[in-house]
Structures are given as C-alpha cells and as structure tokens.
Amino acid sequence: MSSRDVEWDEAAVRELHGELVDLYGPVGTSDAHGADGDAEPGEGVRQLVTTILSQNVADENTERAAENLFSTYDGFAAVEEAPVDDLAEVIRVAGLSETKAARIKRALAAVREETGGAYSLAFLDAMPADEAKAWLTDVKGIGPKTASVVLNFHFGKPTMAVDTHVERVSKRFGLVPESASNARAHDVLDAVVPDDLTYPLHVLLIEHGRTHCTARSPDCDNPVCERYCDCEGC
C-alpha cells in the first residue's frame, strides 16, 4: 500500500497513530498535551514569547535567548517598553533578532490591549480553537505554527503545530497535498486528525521525520514507510 491508496479519515489517522506507536512507543499519558491547568497567568505569554524566539532556530539557541530575555527584563511590561535595538541585542543568539524583537513587542502590546492591561492569555482559553487561532494570527509575525504551539501546548486545544518534519512526513504519506502551503497544511491536519490525537500524533510525526523520514537520504526500511510513504527513498 502507498499513500495514494489511503483514504484519510479519522479511522485511517487512528491506524497510522497506532503504527507509529508500535514503532516508537506511546506518547506518555501525562504528556497528552502541554497544557497545565495550574500554570501562572503569565505562563501563556511566556510560551508565546519563547515560541516567537524559536522561529527558524535550533532549540538550544531558543533556550539561550529566552534565558537572556527573562533574566534581563523585569516583567513583560519592561520587554514591551524596551527599544527594539536593545531587545534585539539581548536575543541575538536566536537569529533574526530585530525581526523577532519587533514581533515580541507587537504581541505583548496586543495582549495588553486585549486584556485592558494584563499580560495574560487566559482569555484565549474560553474561545473555540479556531477563534483563538484567528486572534493570534491577526498579530503580525504570529503564523499558524506559532499559534498552534501556544494553543495546543499551553491550553491543550485541538490544533496541530506543523513544523518542517510534520509537514514533510504528512505530504509524503498523502495526508496533506504536496502543493499545500504550511498554512494550508495546518488547516488540512486540523480537519482530519481527531482532537485526542493532535498532540501525540504531532510528537510521533516529528520522531518519524527525524529518525526515518528525513529530508535527505530517508531510511524507509520500516513498516510505517513501507505502508504509507511514496518518497524517492521508498
């Protein structure tokens, strides 16, 4: 069977999830999503800022930039009020620092204006996932991936973050059309992936993309690729 032979519906996605679990093991039940009901009000904003820092950069540089940022400024108001050049210097290790500094300042201003002065994303929790995502992506510099990371990891909302691994594997498996943009890939996966699998399937597709279904020289000698993949390595 190849990706062209699969009719992707909820049952087929659940079957794919099961086969990925057989290959890699289950995503821990305590990690069903990244949400933390006991988190402090500002933790969602911290997640948003950190996710902006993570755009197009390795995890270790994201961590260093976030540590620099939160140790330099005493609260989100200080970050929002900082000159772009100063903020960019603090987060320079994250790359594209001037762009990211401007995005962070815009995001903090949008949150403050929405809440009447508080740096909290709690208002998003009361919204349906699509409305919350629309609110976030209306802020210049916040795309569907950044919005989905915040909404799924922090609030547990059913919207999948589509990074380069998820997009590549989904296209090779026929879950997403090959010609789809990243924004379209988010929409397609949100429509077909069952809510309870949004986070675990995200994790497993990334693992598969890193371990076997790599961008170059994929290792297709595994039962998941044998069943679903049509890439040049298969």
PDB file of C-alpha atoms in Angstrom, residues 126-234:
ATOM      1  CA  ALA A 126     -12.614  30.497  26.675  1.00  0.00           C
ATOM      2  CA  MET A 127     -12.532  30.681  22.867  1.00  0.00           C
ATOM      3  CA  PRO A 128     -13.012  27.792  20.443  1.00  0.00           C
ATOM      4  CA  ALA A 129      -9.687  26.735  18.936  1.00  0.00           C
ATOM      5  CA  ASP A 130     -10.343  28.345  15.552  1.00  0.00           C
ATOM      6  CA  GLU A 131     -11.282  31.701  17.101  1.00  0.00           C
ATOM      7  CA  ALA A 132      -8.272  31.653  19.413  1.00  0.00           C
ATOM      8  CA  LYS A 133      -6.022  30.818  16.485  1.00  0.00           C
ATOM      9  CA  ALA A 134      -7.529  33.631  14.422  1.00  0.00           C
ATOM     10  CA  TRP A 135      -6.889  36.098  17.248  1.00  0.00           C
ATOM     11  CA  LEU A 136      -3.234  35.105  17.497  1.00  0.00           C
ATOM     12  CA  THR A 137      -2.563  35.057  13.760  1.00  0.00           C
ATOM     13  CA  ASP A 138      -4.071  38.525  13.414  1.00  0.00           C
ATOM     14  CA  VAL A 139      -0.931  39.741  15.215  1.00  0.00           C
ATOM     15  CA  LYS A 140       1.729  40.435  12.591  1.00  0.00           C
ATOM     16  CA  GLY A 141       4.548  37.913  12.937  1.00  0.00           C
ATOM     17  CA  ILE A 142       2.472  35.150  14.531  1.00  0.00           C
ATOM     18  CA  GLY A 143       1.804  32.447  11.975  1.00  0.00           C
ATOM     19  CA  PRO A 144      -0.260  29.262  12.254  1.00  0.00           C
ATOM     20  CA  LYS A 145       2.616  27.195  13.645  1.00  0.00           C
ATOM     21  CA  THR A 146       3.382  29.658  16.463  1.00  0.00           C
ATOM     22  CA  ALA A 147      -0.325  29.976  17.260  1.00  0.00           C
ATOM     23  CA  SER A 148      -0.819  26.203  17.281  1.00  0.00           C
ATOM     24  CA  VAL A 149       2.168  25.619  19.564  1.00  0.00           C
ATOM     25  CA  VAL A 150       0.744  28.050  22.121  1.00  0.00           C
ATOM     26  CA  LEU A 151      -2.823  26.804  21.865  1.00  0.00           C
ATOM     27  CA  ASN A 152      -2.037  23.085  21.912  1.00  0.00           C
ATOM     28  CA  PHE A 153       0.947  23.001  24.243  1.00  0.00           C
ATOM     29  CA  HIS A 154      -0.335  25.540  26.766  1.00  0.00           C
ATOM     30  CA  PHE A 155      -4.110  25.217  26.554  1.00  0.00           C
ATOM     31  CA  GLY A 156      -4.492  21.714  25.129  1.00  0.00           C
ATOM     32  CA  LYS A 157      -6.643  22.977  22.268  1.00  0.00           C
ATOM     33  CA  PRO A 158      -7.032  20.653  19.269  1.00  0.00           C
ATOM     34  CA  THR A 159      -4.847  22.384  16.696  1.00  0.00           C
ATOM     35  CA  MET A 160      -1.673  20.739  15.404  1.00  0.00           C
ATOM     36  CA  ALA A 161       1.597  22.618  15.105  1.00  0.00           C
ATOM     37  CA  VAL A 162       3.057  21.774  11.694  1.00  0.00           C
ATOM     38  CA  ASP A 163       6.821  22.079  11.727  1.00  0.00           C
ATOM     39  CA  THR A 164       9.150  21.018   8.922  1.00  0.00           C
ATOM     40  CA  HIS A 165       9.108  17.339   9.988  1.00  0.00           C
ATOM     41  CA  VAL A 166       5.331  17.122  10.359  1.00  0.00           C
ATOM     42  CA  GLU A 167       4.821  18.844   7.001  1.00  0.00           C
ATOM     43  CA  ARG A 168       7.343  16.659   5.157  1.00  0.00           C
ATOM     44  CA  VAL A 169       6.022  13.363   6.533  1.00  0.00           C
ATOM     45  CA  SER A 170       2.375  14.377   6.081  1.00  0.00           C
ATOM     46  CA  LYS A 171       2.988  15.211   2.425  1.00  0.00           C
ATOM     47  CA  ARG A 172       4.921  12.009   1.758  1.00  0.00           C
ATOM     48  CA  PHE A 173       2.118   9.997   3.367  1.00  0.00           C
ATOM     49  CA  GLY A 174      -0.560  11.834   1.414  1.00  0.00           C
ATOM     50  CA  LEU A 175      -2.197  13.318   4.494  1.00  0.00           C
ATOM     51  CA  VAL A 176      -1.573  16.768   3.034  1.00  0.00           C
ATOM     52  CA  PRO A 177      -1.389  17.666  -0.676  1.00  0.00           C
ATOM     53  CA  GLU A 178       2.173  18.035  -1.903  1.00  0.00           C
ATOM     54  CA  SER A 179       1.441  21.552  -3.175  1.00  0.00           C
ATOM     55  CA  ALA A 180      -0.110  22.774   0.093  1.00  0.00           C
ATOM     56  CA  SER A 181       1.386  25.784   1.858  1.00  0.00           C
ATOM     57  CA  ASN A 182       2.280  25.478   5.526  1.00  0.00           C
ATOM     58  CA  ALA A 183      -0.880  27.399   6.430  1.00  0.00           C
ATOM     59  CA  ARG A 184      -2.968  25.021   4.312  1.00  0.00           C
ATOM     60  CA  ALA A 185      -1.230  22.021   5.924  1.00  0.00           C
ATOM     61  CA  HIS A 186      -2.379  23.281   9.326  1.00  0.00           C
ATOM     62  CA  ASP A 187      -5.973  23.514   8.099  1.00  0.00           C
ATOM     63  CA  VAL A 188      -5.943  20.065   6.483  1.00  0.00           C
ATOM     64  CA  LEU A 189      -4.488  18.312   9.533  1.00  0.00           C
ATOM     65  CA  ASP A 190      -6.788  20.130  11.948  1.00  0.00           C
ATOM     66  CA  ALA A 191      -9.732  18.884   9.894  1.00  0.00           C
ATOM     67  CA  VAL A 192      -8.710  15.212   9.721  1.00  0.00           C
ATOM     68  CA  VAL A 193      -6.811  14.477  12.961  1.00  0.00           C
ATOM     69  CA  PRO A 194      -9.058  13.520  15.913  1.00  0.00           C
ATOM     70  CA  ASP A 195      -8.835  16.002  18.768  1.00  0.00           C
ATOM     71  CA  ASP A 196      -7.374  13.478  21.212  1.00  0.00           C
ATOM     72  CA  LEU A 197      -4.525  12.658  18.813  1.00  0.00           C
ATOM     73  CA  THR A 198      -3.489  16.224  17.986  1.00  0.00           C
ATOM     74  CA  TYR A 199      -0.532  16.324  20.360  1.00  0.00           C
ATOM     75  CA  PRO A 200       0.599  12.660  20.356  1.00  0.00           C
ATOM     76  CA  LEU A 201       0.492  12.449  16.557  1.00  0.00           C
ATOM     77  CA  HIS A 202       2.453  15.713  16.357  1.00  0.00           C
ATOM     78  CA  VAL A 203       5.174  14.195  18.551  1.00  0.00           C
ATOM     79  CA  LEU A 204       5.236  10.896  16.664  1.00  0.00           C
ATOM     80  CA  LEU A 205       5.383  12.506  13.209  1.00  0.00           C
ATOM     81  CA  ILE A 206       8.338  14.608  14.357  1.00  0.00           C
ATOM     82  CA  GLU A 207      10.060  11.470  15.684  1.00  0.00           C
ATOM     83  CA  HIS A 208       9.450   9.684  12.395  1.00  0.00           C
ATOM     84  CA  GLY A 209      10.714  12.676  10.428  1.00  0.00           C
ATOM     85  CA  ARG A 210      13.892  12.807  12.487  1.00  0.00           C
ATOM     86  CA  THR A 211      14.541   9.066  12.663  1.00  0.00           C
ATOM     87  CA  HIS A 212      13.482   7.637   9.298  1.00  0.00           C
ATOM     88  CA  CYS A 213      11.653  10.045   7.001  1.00  0.00           C
ATOM     89  CA  THR A 214      14.440  12.605   6.854  1.00  0.00           C
ATOM     90  CA  ALA A 215      14.651  15.348   4.243  1.00  0.00           C
ATOM     91  CA  ARG A 216      17.736  13.810   2.645  1.00  0.00           C
ATOM     92  CA  SER A 217      18.599  10.121   2.305  1.00  0.00           C
ATOM     93  CA  PRO A 218      15.485   8.831   4.098  1.00  0.00           C
ATOM     94  CA  ASP A 219      15.681   5.399   5.712  1.00  0.00           C
ATOM     95  CA  CYS A 220      12.470   3.767   4.529  1.00  0.00           C
ATOM     96  CA  ASP A 221      13.261   0.306   5.903  1.00  0.00           C
ATOM     97  CA  ASN A 222      10.491   0.376   8.491  1.00  0.00           C
ATOM     98  CA  PRO A 223       6.862  -0.785   8.448  1.00  0.00           C
ATOM     99  CA  VAL A 224       5.346   2.720   8.575  1.00  0.00           C
ATOM    100  CA  CYS A 225       7.194   3.954   5.490  1.00  0.00           C
ATOM    101  CA  GLU A 226       6.605   0.641   3.725  1.00  0.00           C
ATOM    102  CA  ARG A 227       2.874   1.103   4.140  1.00  0.00           C
ATOM    103  CA  TYR A 228       2.405   4.839   3.686  1.00  0.00           C
ATOM    104  CA  CYS A 229       5.364   6.549   2.069  1.00  0.00           C
ATOM    105  CA  ASP A 230       5.910   7.380  -1.614  1.00  0.00           C
ATOM    106  CA  CYS A 231       9.176   9.322  -1.293  1.00  0.00           C
ATOM    107  CA  GLU A 232      12.193   8.760  -3.503  1.00  0.00           C
ATOM    108  CA  GLY A 233      13.774   6.558  -0.831  1.00  0.00           C
ATOM    109  CA  CYS A 234      10.977   4.007  -0.812  1.00  0.00           C
TER     110      CYS A 234
END
